[in-house]
PDB file of C-alpha atoms and ligand atoms in Angstrom:
ATOM      1  CA  MET A 121      13.947  -1.526 -20.821  1.00 91.00           C
ATOM      2  CA  LYS A 122      10.920  -1.602 -18.513  1.00 98.00           C
ATOM      3  CA  LEU A 123      10.275   1.091 -15.894  1.00 98.00           C
ATOM      4  CA  LEU A 124      11.025  -1.143 -12.889  1.00 98.00           C
ATOM      5  CA  ASP A 125      13.685  -3.444 -14.354  1.00 98.00           C
ATOM      6  CA  GLN A 126      16.297  -4.562 -11.793  1.00 98.00           C
ATOM      7  CA  LYS A 127      14.216  -3.333  -8.866  1.00 98.00           C
ATOM      8  CA  THR A 128      12.680  -5.336  -6.018  1.00 99.00           C
ATOM      9  CA  ALA A 129       9.544  -4.272  -4.145  1.00 99.00           C
ATOM     10  CA  ILE A 130       7.906  -5.369  -0.918  1.00 99.00           C
ATOM     11  CA  ILE A 131       4.128  -4.933  -1.141  1.00 99.00           C
ATOM     12  CA  THR A 132       2.089  -5.551   2.009  1.00 99.00           C
ATOM     13  CA  GLY A 133      -1.420  -6.998   1.730  1.00 98.00           C
ATOM     14  CA  ALA A 134      -1.308  -8.197  -1.873  1.00 98.00           C
ATOM     15  CA  SER A 135      -3.425 -11.359  -1.768  1.00 98.00           C
ATOM     16  CA  ARG A 136      -6.393  -9.409  -3.153  1.00 96.00           C
ATOM     17  CA  GLY A 137      -7.719  -6.002  -4.168  1.00 97.00           C
ATOM     18  CA  ILE A 138      -5.412  -3.064  -4.741  1.00 98.00           C
ATOM     19  CA  GLY A 139      -2.278  -4.834  -3.477  1.00 98.00           C
ATOM     20  CA  ARG A 140      -2.798  -7.693  -5.931  1.00 98.00           C
ATOM     21  CA  GLY A 141      -3.234  -5.148  -8.749  1.00 98.00           C
ATOM     22  CA  ILE A 142       0.000  -3.411  -7.752  1.00 98.00           C
ATOM     23  CA  ALA A 143       1.903  -6.718  -7.631  1.00 99.00           C
ATOM     24  CA  LEU A 144       0.767  -7.714 -11.146  1.00 98.00           C
ATOM     25  CA  THR A 145       1.424  -4.272 -12.626  1.00 98.00           C
ATOM     26  CA  PHE A 146       4.871  -4.150 -11.016  1.00 99.00           C
ATOM     27  CA  ALA A 147       5.725  -7.579 -12.439  1.00 99.00           C
ATOM     28  CA  GLN A 148       4.586  -6.423 -15.899  1.00 98.00           C
ATOM     29  CA  ASN A 149       7.014  -3.537 -15.491  1.00 98.00           C
ATOM     30  CA  GLY A 150       9.931  -5.876 -14.720  1.00 98.00           C
ATOM     31  CA  CYS A 151       9.934  -5.609 -10.898  1.00 99.00           C
ATOM     32  CA  ALA A 152      10.713  -8.553  -8.609  1.00 99.00           C
ATOM     33  CA  VAL A 153       7.888  -8.785  -6.067  1.00 99.00           C
ATOM     34  CA  ALA A 154       7.940  -9.881  -2.433  1.00 99.00           C
ATOM     35  CA  PHE A 155       4.424  -9.572  -1.068  1.00 99.00           C
ATOM     36  CA  THR A 156       2.618 -10.267   2.194  1.00 99.00           C
ATOM     37  CA  TYR A 157      -0.833 -11.402   3.257  1.00 98.00           C
ATOM     38  CA  SER A 158      -2.599 -12.113   6.506  1.00 98.00           C
ATOM     39  CA  SER A 159      -4.519 -15.382   6.020  1.00 98.00           C
ATOM     40  CA  SER A 160      -5.432 -15.905   2.320  1.00 98.00           C
ATOM     41  CA  THR A 161      -2.845 -18.608   1.632  1.00 98.00           C
ATOM     42  CA  ALA A 162      -4.498 -20.067  -1.497  1.00 98.00           C
ATOM     43  CA  ALA A 163      -4.911 -16.614  -3.083  1.00 98.00           C
ATOM     44  CA  ALA A 164      -1.283 -15.813  -2.253  1.00 98.00           C
ATOM     45  CA  GLU A 165      -0.022 -19.026  -3.869  1.00 98.00           C
ATOM     46  CA  GLN A 166      -2.097 -18.266  -6.960  1.00 98.00           C
ATOM     47  CA  LEU A 167      -0.646 -14.746  -7.178  1.00 98.00           C
ATOM     48  CA  GLU A 168       2.906 -16.026  -6.748  1.00 98.00           C
ATOM     49  CA  THR A 169       2.354 -18.359  -9.704  1.00 98.00           C
ATOM     50  CA  GLU A 170       0.893 -15.551 -11.845  1.00 98.00           C
ATOM     51  CA  LEU A 171       3.805 -13.230 -11.031  1.00 98.00           C
ATOM     52  CA  LYS A 172       6.424 -15.858 -11.884  1.00 98.00           C
ATOM     53  CA  ALA A 173       4.620 -16.492 -15.186  1.00 98.00           C
ATOM     54  CA  LEU A 174       5.310 -12.829 -16.003  1.00 98.00           C
ATOM     55  CA  GLY A 175       9.020 -13.643 -15.810  1.00 98.00           C
ATOM     56  CA  VAL A 176      10.002 -12.035 -12.492  1.00 98.00           C
ATOM     57  CA  ASN A 177      11.207 -13.390  -9.170  1.00 98.00           C
ATOM     58  CA  ALA A 178       8.230 -13.455  -6.759  1.00 99.00           C
ATOM     59  CA  LYS A 179       7.332 -14.810  -3.326  1.00 99.00           C
ATOM     60  CA  GLY A 180       4.436 -14.453  -0.878  1.00 99.00           C
ATOM     61  CA  TYR A 181       4.998 -14.268   2.884  1.00 99.00           C
ATOM     62  CA  GLN A 182       2.361 -14.705   5.567  1.00 98.00           C
ATOM     63  CA  SER A 183       3.250 -11.820   7.862  1.00 98.00           C
ATOM     64  CA  ASN A 184       1.225  -9.595  10.183  1.00 98.00           C
ATOM     65  CA  ALA A 185       2.129  -6.010   9.307  1.00 98.00           C
ATOM     66  CA  ALA A 186       0.921  -4.849  12.738  1.00 98.00           C
ATOM     67  CA  ASP A 187       3.607  -6.941  14.474  1.00 98.00           C
ATOM     68  CA  PHE A 188       6.913  -5.088  14.928  1.00 98.00           C
ATOM     69  CA  GLU A 189       9.098  -8.203  15.217  1.00 98.00           C
ATOM     70  CA  ALA A 190       7.362  -9.854  12.245  1.00 98.00           C
ATOM     71  CA  ALA A 191       8.199  -6.817  10.085  1.00 98.00           C
ATOM     72  CA  GLN A 192      11.888  -7.070  11.025  1.00 98.00           C
ATOM     73  CA  GLN A 193      11.870 -10.800  10.256  1.00 98.00           C
ATOM     74  CA  LEU A 194      10.117 -10.220   6.933  1.00 99.00           C
ATOM     75  CA  VAL A 195      12.746  -7.762   5.723  1.00 98.00           C
ATOM     76  CA  GLU A 196      15.519 -10.199   6.768  1.00 98.00           C
ATOM     77  CA  ASP A 197      13.779 -12.992   4.859  1.00 98.00           C
ATOM     78  CA  VAL A 198      13.253 -10.849   1.740  1.00 99.00           C
ATOM     79  CA  MET A 199      16.905  -9.760   1.761  1.00 98.00           C
ATOM     80  CA  ALA A 200      17.955 -13.425   2.034  1.00 98.00           C
ATOM     81  CA  ASP A 201      15.609 -14.456  -0.809  1.00 98.00           C
ATOM     82  CA  PHE A 202      15.962 -11.469  -3.186  1.00 98.00           C
ATOM     83  CA  GLY A 203      19.275  -9.804  -2.191  1.00 98.00           C
ATOM     84  CA  GLN A 204      17.896  -6.261  -2.475  1.00 98.00           C
ATOM     85  CA  ILE A 205      14.870  -4.058  -1.672  1.00 98.00           C
ATOM     86  CA  ASP A 206      14.337  -0.812  -3.605  1.00 98.00           C
ATOM     87  CA  ILE A 207      10.657  -0.099  -3.006  1.00 99.00           C
ATOM     88  CA  LEU A 208       8.300  -0.555  -0.052  1.00 99.00           C
ATOM     89  CA  ILE A 209       4.561  -0.266  -0.575  1.00 99.00           C
ATOM     90  CA  ASN A 210       2.658  -0.073   2.687  1.00 99.00           C
ATOM     91  CA  ASN A 211      -0.725  -1.169   1.381  1.00 98.00           C
ATOM     92  CA  ALA A 212      -2.174  -3.578   3.999  1.00 98.00           C
ATOM     93  CA  GLY A 213      -5.280  -2.165   5.615  1.00 97.00           C
ATOM     94  CA  ILE A 214      -8.641  -2.988   7.177  1.00 95.00           C
ATOM     95  CA  THR A 215     -11.870  -1.229   8.115  1.00 95.00           C
ATOM     96  CA  LYS A 216     -13.995  -1.646  11.258  1.00 96.00           C
ATOM     97  CA  ASP A 217     -16.659   0.982  10.574  1.00 95.00           C
ATOM     98  CA  ASN A 218     -19.078   2.324  13.135  1.00 96.00           C
ATOM     99  CA  LEU A 219     -20.374   5.606  14.467  1.00 98.00           C
ATOM    100  CA  LEU A 220     -18.330   6.828  17.423  1.00 98.00           C
ATOM    101  CA  MET A 221     -21.250   6.044  19.733  1.00 98.00           C
ATOM    102  CA  ARG A 222     -20.990   2.343  18.837  1.00 98.00           C
ATOM    103  CA  MET A 223     -17.252   2.063  18.186  1.00 98.00           C
ATOM    104  CA  GLY A 224     -15.498  -0.141  20.726  1.00 98.00           C
ATOM    105  CA  GLU A 225     -11.905   0.280  21.902  1.00 98.00           C
ATOM    106  CA  ALA A 226     -10.871  -2.907  20.093  1.00 98.00           C
ATOM    107  CA  ASP A 227     -12.243  -1.534  16.781  1.00 98.00           C
ATOM    108  CA  PHE A 228     -10.152   1.593  17.197  1.00 98.00           C
ATOM    109  CA  ASP A 229      -6.972  -0.200  18.281  1.00 98.00           C
ATOM    110  CA  SER A 230      -7.007  -2.863  15.567  1.00 98.00           C
ATOM    111  CA  VAL A 231      -7.515  -0.325  12.754  1.00 98.00           C
ATOM    112  CA  ILE A 232      -4.731   1.919  14.084  1.00 99.00           C
ATOM    113  CA  ASN A 233      -2.395  -1.050  14.540  1.00 98.00           C
ATOM    114  CA  ILE A 234      -2.971  -2.656  11.142  1.00 98.00           C
ATOM    115  CA  ASN A 235      -3.271   0.552   9.092  1.00 98.00           C
ATOM    116  CA  LEU A 236      -0.888   2.983  10.816  1.00 99.00           C
ATOM    117  CA  LYS A 237       1.500   1.180  13.162  1.00 99.00           C
ATOM    118  CA  SER A 238       2.227  -1.243  10.316  1.00 99.00           C
ATOM    119  CA  VAL A 239       3.594   1.693   8.314  1.00 99.00           C
ATOM    120  CA  PHE A 240       5.992   2.522  11.165  1.00 99.00           C
ATOM    121  CA  ASN A 241       6.951  -1.157  11.554  1.00 99.00           C
ATOM    122  CA  MET A 242       7.716  -1.730   7.888  1.00 99.00           C
ATOM    123  CA  THR A 243       9.402   1.620   7.225  1.00 99.00           C
ATOM    124  CA  LYS A 244      11.617   1.115  10.268  1.00 98.00           C
ATOM    125  CA  ALA A 245      12.444  -2.410   9.127  1.00 98.00           C
ATOM    126  CA  VAL A 246      13.650  -1.331   5.633  1.00 98.00           C
ATOM    127  CA  GLN A 247      15.347   1.854   6.806  1.00 98.00           C
ATOM    128  CA  ARG A 248      18.799   0.315   7.354  1.00 98.00           C
ATOM    129  CA  THR A 249      18.802  -1.299   3.889  1.00 98.00           C
ATOM    130  CA  PHE A 250      17.694   1.940   2.204  1.00 98.00           C
ATOM    131  CA  LEU A 251      20.273   4.007   4.136  1.00 98.00           C
ATOM    132  CA  LYS A 252      23.107   1.645   3.203  1.00 98.00           C
ATOM    133  CA  GLN A 253      22.295   1.658  -0.514  1.00 97.00           C
ATOM    134  CA  ARG A 254      21.476   5.393  -0.498  1.00 97.00           C
ATOM    135  CA  HIS A 255      18.228   5.015  -2.353  1.00 98.00           C
ATOM    136  CA  GLY A 256      14.709   3.797  -1.764  1.00 98.00           C
ATOM    137  CA  SER A 257      11.109   4.659  -2.576  1.00 99.00           C
ATOM    138  CA  LEU A 258       8.494   4.430   0.173  1.00 99.00           C
ATOM    139  CA  ILE A 259       4.848   4.492  -0.934  1.00 99.00           C
ATOM    140  CA  HIS A 260       2.091   4.484   1.666  1.00 99.00           C
ATOM    141  CA  MET A 261      -1.592   3.822   0.944  1.00 98.00           C
ATOM    142  CA  SER A 262      -3.798   6.444   2.572  1.00 98.00           C
ATOM    143  CA  SER A 263      -7.340   7.313   1.410  1.00 98.00           C
ATOM    144  CA  VAL A 264      -9.528  10.225   0.395  1.00 97.00           C
ATOM    145  CA  VAL A 265     -11.120   9.587   3.802  1.00 97.00           C
ATOM    146  CA  GLY A 266      -7.829  10.423   5.533  1.00 98.00           C
ATOM    147  CA  VAL A 267      -7.898  13.880   3.931  1.00 98.00           C
ATOM    148  CA  LYS A 268     -11.608  14.615   4.123  1.00 97.00           C
ATOM    149  CA  GLY A 269     -12.982  12.501   7.008  1.00 97.00           C
ATOM    150  CA  ASN A 270     -16.043  10.252   6.785  1.00 96.00           C
ATOM    151  CA  ALA A 271     -18.926   9.676   9.179  1.00 96.00           C
ATOM    152  CA  GLY A 272     -18.732   6.139  10.544  1.00 96.00           C
ATOM    153  CA  GLN A 273     -15.007   5.824   9.854  1.00 97.00           C
ATOM    154  CA  ALA A 274     -13.318   7.895  12.587  1.00 98.00           C
ATOM    155  CA  ASN A 275     -10.833   5.093  13.329  1.00 98.00           C
ATOM    156  CA  TYR A 276     -10.032   4.487   9.654  1.00 98.00           C
ATOM    157  CA  ALA A 277      -9.810   8.208   8.810  1.00 98.00           C
ATOM    158  CA  ALA A 278      -7.486   8.784  11.784  1.00 99.00           C
ATOM    159  CA  SER A 279      -5.210   5.953  10.637  1.00 98.00           C
ATOM    160  CA  LYS A 280      -5.139   7.243   7.053  1.00 98.00           C
ATOM    161  CA  ALA A 281      -4.513  10.872   8.113  1.00 99.00           C
ATOM    162  CA  GLY A 282      -1.737   9.619  10.406  1.00 99.00           C
ATOM    163  CA  ILE A 283      -0.024   7.977   7.426  1.00 99.00           C
ATOM    164  CA  ILE A 284       0.219  11.365   5.687  1.00 99.00           C
ATOM    165  CA  GLY A 285       1.911  13.024   8.696  1.00 99.00           C
ATOM    166  CA  PHE A 286       4.244  10.052   9.054  1.00 99.00           C
ATOM    167  CA  SER A 287       5.225  10.078   5.378  1.00 99.00           C
ATOM    168  CA  LYS A 288       5.913  13.824   5.255  1.00 99.00           C
ATOM    169  CA  SER A 289       8.124  13.534   8.363  1.00 99.00           C
ATOM    170  CA  ILE A 290      10.098  10.629   6.891  1.00 99.00           C
ATOM    171  CA  ALA A 291      10.516  12.566   3.625  1.00 99.00           C
ATOM    172  CA  LEU A 292      12.154  15.347   5.658  1.00 98.00           C
ATOM    173  CA  GLU A 293      14.307  12.960   7.721  1.00 98.00           C
ATOM    174  CA  LEU A 294      15.601  10.768   4.912  1.00 98.00           C
ATOM    175  CA  GLY A 295      15.647  13.076   1.876  1.00 98.00           C
ATOM    176  CA  SER A 296      19.374  13.797   2.274  1.00 98.00           C
ATOM    177  CA  ARG A 297      20.004  10.050   1.789  1.00 98.00           C
ATOM    178  CA  ASN A 298      18.025   9.931  -1.458  1.00 98.00           C
ATOM    179  CA  ILE A 299      15.153   8.062   0.193  1.00 98.00           C
ATOM    180  CA  ARG A 300      11.747   9.287  -0.996  1.00 99.00           C
ATOM    181  CA  SER A 301       8.458   8.939   0.859  1.00 99.00           C
ATOM    182  CA  ASN A 302       5.117   9.567  -0.832  1.00 99.00           C
ATOM    183  CA  VAL A 303       1.467   8.802  -0.201  1.00 99.00           C
ATOM    184  CA  ILE A 304      -1.279   7.670  -2.529  1.00 98.00           C
ATOM    185  CA  ALA A 305      -4.817   8.624  -1.534  1.00 98.00           C
ATOM    186  CA  PRO A 306      -7.246   6.451  -3.520  1.00 98.00           C
ATOM    187  CA  GLY A 307     -10.898   7.403  -3.752  1.00 97.00           C
ATOM    188  CA  PHE A 308     -13.502   4.740  -4.462  1.00 95.00           C
ATOM    189  CA  ILE A 309     -11.713   1.717  -5.921  1.00 96.00           C
ATOM    190  CA  GLU A 310     -13.845  -1.208  -7.040  1.00 95.00           C
ATOM    191  CA  THR A 311     -12.530  -4.388  -5.382  1.00 91.00           C
ATOM    192  CA  GLU A 312     -14.117  -7.558  -3.959  1.00 81.00           C
ATOM    193  CA  MET A 313     -14.904  -5.417  -0.917  1.00 71.00           C
ATOM    194  CA  THR A 314     -17.108  -3.018  -2.912  1.00 80.00           C
ATOM    195  CA  ASP A 315     -18.640  -5.908  -4.944  1.00 80.00           C
ATOM    196  CA  LYS A 316     -20.635  -6.717  -1.810  1.00 78.00           C
ATOM    197  CA  LEU A 317     -22.448  -3.356  -1.911  1.00 81.00           C
ATOM    198  CA  ALA A 318     -25.842  -2.901  -3.610  1.00 88.00           C
ATOM    199  CA  GLU A 319     -25.513  -1.887  -7.288  1.00 91.00           C
ATOM    200  CA  ASP A 320     -27.669   1.261  -6.833  1.00 91.00           C
ATOM    201  CA  VAL A 321     -25.432   2.423  -3.966  1.00 88.00           C
ATOM    202  CA  VAL A 322     -22.318   1.874  -6.074  1.00 91.00           C
ATOM    203  CA  GLN A 323     -23.908   3.644  -9.055  1.00 93.00           C
ATOM    204  CA  SER A 324     -24.747   6.709  -6.933  1.00 92.00           C
ATOM    205  CA  TRP A 325     -21.091   6.869  -5.847  1.00 91.00           C
ATOM    206  CA  ARG A 326     -19.953   6.615  -9.459  1.00 95.00           C
ATOM    207  CA  ASP A 327     -22.340   9.436 -10.465  1.00 96.00           C
ATOM    208  CA  GLY A 328     -20.779  11.736  -7.849  1.00 96.00           C
ATOM    209  CA  ILE A 329     -17.235  11.295  -9.210  1.00 97.00           C
ATOM    210  CA  PRO A 330     -16.084  13.816 -11.858  1.00 98.00           C
ATOM    211  CA  LEU A 331     -14.665  11.014 -14.063  1.00 98.00           C
ATOM    212  CA  LYS A 332     -18.032   9.176 -13.637  1.00 97.00           C
ATOM    213  CA  ARG A 333     -16.606   5.793 -12.691  1.00 97.00           C
ATOM    214  CA  GLY A 334     -15.073   3.962  -9.766  1.00 96.00           C
ATOM    215  CA  GLY A 335     -11.324   3.383  -9.897  1.00 98.00           C
ATOM    216  CA  GLN A 336      -9.763   0.026 -10.724  1.00 97.00           C
ATOM    217  CA  PRO A 337      -6.807  -1.480  -8.827  1.00 98.00           C
ATOM    218  CA  GLU A 338      -4.734  -0.813 -11.995  1.00 98.00           C
ATOM    219  CA  ASP A 339      -5.421   2.944 -11.662  1.00 98.00           C
ATOM    220  CA  VAL A 340      -3.754   2.914  -8.249  1.00 98.00           C
ATOM    221  CA  ALA A 341      -1.048   0.519  -9.442  1.00 98.00           C
ATOM    222  CA  ASN A 342      -0.031   2.814 -12.312  1.00 98.00           C
ATOM    223  CA  ALA A 343       0.438   5.715  -9.878  1.00 99.00           C
ATOM    224  CA  CYS A 344       2.584   3.401  -7.741  1.00 99.00           C
ATOM    225  CA  VAL A 345       4.742   2.521 -10.777  1.00 99.00           C
ATOM    226  CA  PHE A 346       5.391   6.240 -11.300  1.00 98.00           C
ATOM    227  CA  LEU A 347       6.321   6.847  -7.643  1.00 99.00           C
ATOM    228  CA  ALA A 348       8.475   3.707  -7.534  1.00 99.00           C
ATOM    229  CA  SER A 349      10.318   4.399 -10.793  1.00 98.00           C
ATOM    230  CA  ASN A 350      13.133   6.799 -11.605  1.00 98.00           C
ATOM    231  CA  LEU A 351      10.558   9.019 -13.374  1.00 98.00           C
ATOM    232  CA  SER A 352       9.706  10.458  -9.938  1.00 98.00           C
ATOM    233  CA  ASN A 353      13.281  10.843  -8.657  1.00 98.00           C
ATOM    234  CA  TYR A 354      12.696  14.486  -7.629  1.00 98.00           C
ATOM    235  CA  ILE A 355       9.320  13.899  -5.946  1.00 99.00           C
ATOM    236  CA  THR A 356       9.031  13.321  -2.197  1.00 99.00           C
ATOM    237  CA  GLY A 357       6.692  14.269   0.659  1.00 99.00           C
ATOM    238  CA  GLN A 358       3.676  14.355  -1.658  1.00 99.00           C
ATOM    239  CA  VAL A 359       0.123  13.031  -1.527  1.00 98.00           C
ATOM    240  CA  LEU A 360      -1.067  11.842  -4.925  1.00 98.00           C
ATOM    241  CA  HIS A 361      -4.861  11.658  -5.166  1.00 98.00           C
ATOM    242  CA  VAL A 362      -6.029   8.766  -7.344  1.00 98.00           C
ATOM    243  CA  ASP A 363      -9.745   9.435  -7.025  1.00 98.00           C
ATOM    244  CA  GLY A 364     -11.233  10.468 -10.378  1.00 98.00           C
ATOM    245  CA  GLY A 365     -11.430  14.036  -9.101  1.00 98.00           C
ATOM    246  CA  MET A 366     -13.486  13.278  -5.962  1.00 96.00           C
ATOM    247  CA  LEU A 367     -11.698  15.928  -3.888  1.00 92.00           C
ATOM    248  CA  THR A 368     -11.920  18.635  -6.539  1.00 89.00           C
TER     249      THR A 368
HETATM  250  P1  NAP B 406      -8.705  -5.629   0.658  1.00 94.86           P
HETATM  251  O1  NAP B 406      -9.241  -6.090  -0.655  1.00 94.86           O
HETATM  252  O2  NAP B 406      -9.526  -5.808   1.882  1.00 94.86           O
HETATM  253  O3  NAP B 406      -7.259  -6.328   0.870  1.00 94.86           O
HETATM  254  C1  NAP B 406      -6.530  -6.110   2.049  1.00 94.86           C
HETATM  255  C2  NAP B 406      -5.208  -6.822   1.974  1.00 94.86           C
HETATM  256  O4  NAP B 406      -4.484  -6.573   3.185  1.00 94.86           O
HETATM  257  C3  NAP B 406      -5.354  -8.338   1.858  1.00 94.86           C
HETATM  258  O5  NAP B 406      -4.310  -8.824   1.043  1.00 94.86           O
HETATM  259  C4  NAP B 406      -5.163  -8.805   3.311  1.00 94.86           C
HETATM  260  O6  NAP B 406      -4.668 -10.134   3.421  1.00 94.86           O
HETATM  261  C5  NAP B 406      -4.116  -7.815   3.772  1.00 94.86           C
HETATM  262  N1  NAP B 406      -4.051  -7.659   5.222  1.00 94.86           N
HETATM  263  C6  NAP B 406      -5.069  -7.397   6.078  1.00 94.86           C
HETATM  264  N2  NAP B 406      -4.591  -7.326   7.338  1.00 94.86           N
HETATM  265  C7  NAP B 406      -3.257  -7.555   7.275  1.00 94.86           C
HETATM  266  C8  NAP B 406      -2.202  -7.628   8.230  1.00 94.86           C
HETATM  267  N3  NAP B 406      -2.431  -7.446   9.541  1.00 94.86           N
HETATM  268  N4  NAP B 406      -0.942  -7.887   7.802  1.00 94.86           N
HETATM  269  C9  NAP B 406      -0.695  -8.092   6.488  1.00 94.86           C
HETATM  270  N5  NAP B 406      -1.638  -8.028   5.530  1.00 94.86           N
HETATM  271  C10 NAP B 406      -2.903  -7.763   5.927  1.00 94.86           C
HETATM  272  O7  NAP B 406      -8.349  -4.056   0.624  1.00 94.86           O
HETATM  273  P2  NAP B 406      -8.209  -3.052  -0.637  1.00 94.86           P
HETATM  274  O8  NAP B 406      -9.538  -2.497  -0.938  1.00 94.86           O
HETATM  275  O9  NAP B 406      -7.402  -3.678  -1.701  1.00 94.86           O
HETATM  276  O10 NAP B 406      -7.339  -1.872   0.052  1.00 94.86           O
HETATM  277  C11 NAP B 406      -5.925  -1.859   0.042  1.00 94.86           C
HETATM  278  C12 NAP B 406      -5.444  -0.570   0.705  1.00 94.86           C
HETATM  279  O11 NAP B 406      -5.992   0.557   0.011  1.00 94.86           O
HETATM  280  C13 NAP B 406      -5.891  -0.440   2.159  1.00 94.86           C
HETATM  281  O12 NAP B 406      -4.885   0.200   2.909  1.00 94.86           O
HETATM  282  C14 NAP B 406      -7.118   0.445   2.050  1.00 94.86           C
HETATM  283  O13 NAP B 406      -7.352   1.144   3.239  1.00 94.86           O
HETATM  284  C15 NAP B 406      -6.710   1.366   0.920  1.00 94.86           C
HETATM  285  N6  NAP B 406      -7.830   2.004   0.230  1.00 94.86           N
HETATM  286  C16 NAP B 406      -8.791   1.246  -0.398  1.00 94.86           C
HETATM  287  C17 NAP B 406      -9.835   1.903  -1.069  1.00 94.86           C
HETATM  288  C18 NAP B 406     -10.917   1.140  -1.809  1.00 94.86           C
HETATM  289  O14 NAP B 406     -11.853   1.782  -2.278  1.00 94.86           O
HETATM  290  N7  NAP B 406     -10.835  -0.165  -1.964  1.00 94.86           N
HETATM  291  C19 NAP B 406      -9.899   3.303  -1.054  1.00 94.86           C
HETATM  292  C20 NAP B 406      -8.912   4.021  -0.397  1.00 94.86           C
HETATM  293  C21 NAP B 406      -7.884   3.353   0.230  1.00 94.86           C
HETATM  294  P3  NAP B 406      -5.700 -11.407   3.555  1.00 94.86           P
HETATM  295  O15 NAP B 406      -6.295 -11.601   2.175  1.00 94.86           O
HETATM  296  O16 NAP B 406      -4.825 -12.550   3.942  1.00 94.86           O
HETATM  297  O17 NAP B 406      -6.720 -11.018   4.587  1.00 94.86           O
END
């Protein structure tokens, strides 16, 4: 028996990076995976093939998490295709970094809409299903930056801090229905995004982390498996820091 056997998850933003790592790890743990992406169709098709090869039901959906109606439609489509949803991972996110002095209104709005409003959209869309079945695990991807702040990322930090307040409120609202809501706050996770940075910059970040390395998507994915599985049945309203000790 695998940890996520007979469960179905929706994972937003899984065509690359952390979301892709979560999708693969979930499939290895027996979970059926419905995942979304914004525009990377070829990468999504490739992932769908890889997931099916692991022996689980899997499908990618092009769906804008920032669009309220699209989130409703997505959940309808996933219910039609999979017949159940047990886990929602709100992972889709973007950055539009700049110092406040140079940050335009559009940079603020798009980051809030894609990172934070998406969490409202998707949680609202699965709520009815979770209430009916009287169980569900919500996992939202925040960041160390949402807890600590970061110069040049006021929009991103605000969106990631907002996710924590949202999750704790939902944990209080829906706990009596056996619906759990938790946050993961990754530190520095090495993805294609960080591959673009200069090696000496990356190395100086690694040196500052107590565990002396950047995280891998699998490190975040394993924490998600725990929060999605029955092993965490008595855990809700929490923020789990997956950051190699960065905040210590
Ligand atoms: P990434 O490599 O840039 O991947 C982002 C994913 O989100 C892609 O699959 C992208 O799809 C999708 N996406 C973007 N906008 C979307 C939208 N409007 N609707 C649906 N999907 C959308 O990012 P990552 O590094 O894996 O980060 C994943 C999450 O972890 C984010 O929430 C990020 O803030 C958080 N996080 C990352 C780190 C880190 O160090 N990497 C640290 C802390 C927190 P397309 O491929 O189609 O564009």
